[in-house]
C-alpha atoms as one frame of an Amber mdcrd trajectory, in Angstrom:
protein
  69.008  94.375  65.645  67.213  91.490  64.006  68.502  89.550  60.988  66.805
  86.878  58.982  68.597  83.576  58.613  67.545  82.235  55.166  63.987  83.050
  55.936  63.864  80.310  58.566  64.602  81.974  61.865  65.541  85.329  63.195
  68.708  85.861  65.189  69.527  88.910  67.202  72.933  90.502  66.744  73.803
  92.807  69.579  76.276  95.617  69.249  79.566  95.055  71.066  79.736  96.599
  74.534  81.423  99.946  74.920  84.800  99.877  76.582  84.887 101.082  80.158
  87.055 104.180  80.451  89.250 104.407  83.553  88.442 106.683  86.486  90.477
 109.906  86.456  92.132 110.966  89.724  91.418 114.672  90.187  93.043 115.122
  93.597  95.494 113.158  95.740  96.633 114.975  98.885  98.147 114.002 102.201
  95.471 114.439 104.861  97.597 113.449 107.847 100.762 111.663 108.872  99.082
 108.311 108.185  96.556 109.136 105.437  95.950 110.321 101.870  92.636 111.585
 100.463  91.794 110.647  96.863  89.107 112.169  94.636  88.278 110.984  91.110
  85.767 111.210  88.280  83.611 108.255  87.279  84.379 106.276  84.118  82.559
 107.487  81.028  80.174 104.825  79.741  76.445 104.759  79.233  75.692 101.059
  79.066  77.545  99.612  82.046  76.655  99.391  85.709  79.486 100.087  88.122
  79.779  97.822  91.127  82.478  99.503  93.214  85.860 101.196  93.193  89.070
 100.000  94.761  91.484 102.758  95.826  95.079 101.687  96.380  98.307 103.346
  97.507 101.731 102.004  96.566 105.311 102.930  97.308 106.833 104.334  94.091
 108.038 101.531  91.838 106.164  98.815  93.751 103.486  96.574  92.241 101.797
  95.464  95.472  99.587  98.008  97.216 100.492  99.034 100.771  96.843  99.821
 101.579  93.523  99.284  99.782  89.994 100.603 100.349  86.795  99.449  98.651
  84.375 102.268  97.825  80.695 102.067  96.798  80.136 103.209  93.216  78.076
 106.212  94.392  81.119 107.817  96.022  84.019 109.481  94.231  86.445 110.050
  97.102  88.032 108.146  99.956  90.678 108.570 102.631  93.233 105.778 102.762
  94.616 105.388 106.281  97.263 103.335 108.098 100.076 104.608 105.888 103.559
 105.388 107.169 104.419 108.975 108.158 106.682 111.118 105.972 106.588 108.509
 103.177 106.084 108.824  99.418 103.117 107.011  97.863 101.483 106.764  94.449
  97.774 105.974  94.373  95.356 104.519  91.821  91.617 103.917  91.583  90.162
 100.833  89.885  86.551 100.718  88.672  84.812  97.328  88.795  81.565  96.535
  87.043  78.650  94.974  88.835  79.029  91.190  88.533  75.770  90.774  86.665
  76.419  93.642  84.264  75.377  92.312  80.856  77.648  94.641  78.957  81.125
  93.570  80.030  80.768  90.825  82.599  83.234  91.173  85.471  85.511  93.734
  83.803  87.605  96.334  85.579  89.763  99.265  84.579  92.456 101.076  86.597
  93.263 104.759  86.608  96.765 105.987  86.009  98.784 106.311  89.199  98.852
 109.697  90.842 101.962 111.808  91.133 103.924 110.904  94.280 102.354 112.188
  97.508 104.243 112.416 100.809 102.306 111.813 104.009 102.834 114.394 106.731
 105.697 113.934 109.168 104.709 112.092 112.317 106.006 112.166 115.865 109.536
 110.860 116.218 110.309 107.857 118.351 112.074 108.540 121.649 115.819 109.201
 121.664 117.941 106.161 122.525 120.850 105.491 124.892 119.903 108.268 127.313
 122.423 108.811 130.126 122.477 111.306 132.997 125.664 112.133 134.906 126.044
 114.537 137.841 128.641 117.169 136.932 128.561 118.841 140.365 126.020 119.341
 143.156 123.775 121.598 141.012 124.274 120.354 137.424 123.581 117.206 135.406
 124.884 116.292 131.939 122.301 114.468 129.756 123.454 112.624 126.603 121.372
 110.729 124.041 121.382 109.334 120.526 118.908 110.202 117.796 115.681 108.169
 117.599 115.831 105.058 115.441 112.840 106.380 113.461 112.431 110.125 113.056
 109.211 110.235 110.945 110.425 113.550 109.516 113.017 116.206 110.242 113.928
 116.677 113.898 114.461 120.374 114.608 114.934 120.356 118.382 115.010 118.228
 121.508 113.331 119.039 124.818 114.516 117.746 128.168 111.810 117.919 130.830
 112.933 117.553 134.435 110.678 116.066 137.134 111.407 115.686 140.824 111.139
 112.366 142.643 107.418 113.040 143.289 106.692 113.415 139.554 106.265 117.201
 139.665 107.640 119.023 136.636 110.528 121.305 137.597 111.935 122.733 134.380
 112.067 122.403 130.591 115.300 122.713 128.671 115.171 123.096 124.905 118.136
 122.264 122.708 117.754 123.429 119.135 119.482 121.773 116.238 119.005 118.356
 114.733 122.568 117.270 115.521 122.591 118.223 119.221 122.703 115.106 121.409
 123.482 116.488 124.869 122.417 119.140 127.321 123.937 120.526 130.506 121.113
 121.044 132.996 121.899 123.561 135.717 120.212 125.240 138.658 119.326 122.174
 140.714 119.112 122.321 144.487 122.167 120.560 145.885 121.727 116.899 146.856
 118.144 116.458 145.573 116.568 113.860 143.326
């Protein structure tokens, strides 16, 4: 609005810019063993021009994001990938104004962090220290240790037997997370 300055000149006093409200996360769900999908609502403001969003996922209690994705201001969802399997994360969305926005300059505003989300379990690493010992001419004892990284709860182990030509002969399944051996029987005597 215009004001007179002692009748000499007119100055224009502009109203202060409206504060940019933060985006609101409406959904944060694990979408795979390495990914989380975020959905949010746009900030409420009539006189600012959004530039982009930055979606981030953190380990609970951490201040540095594990993964970040930039999202065009037209979109209100993103999938953040390359996360660790079976791991808790908290996510946030930050709204940034367009650099040349007259209202607030280069302002930004973060959402509140989401509730913790656990990515899906992934495939476990291979068991370690695998040994095979002939018990007699038709049986072999297999022993192993648990994988160094399980990526979730291990519920069973499978031992697949191949002959020397690479042809699958049999599958033995041992149930139980604390089972680390299997007695394989029924082999033809003196074969490999």
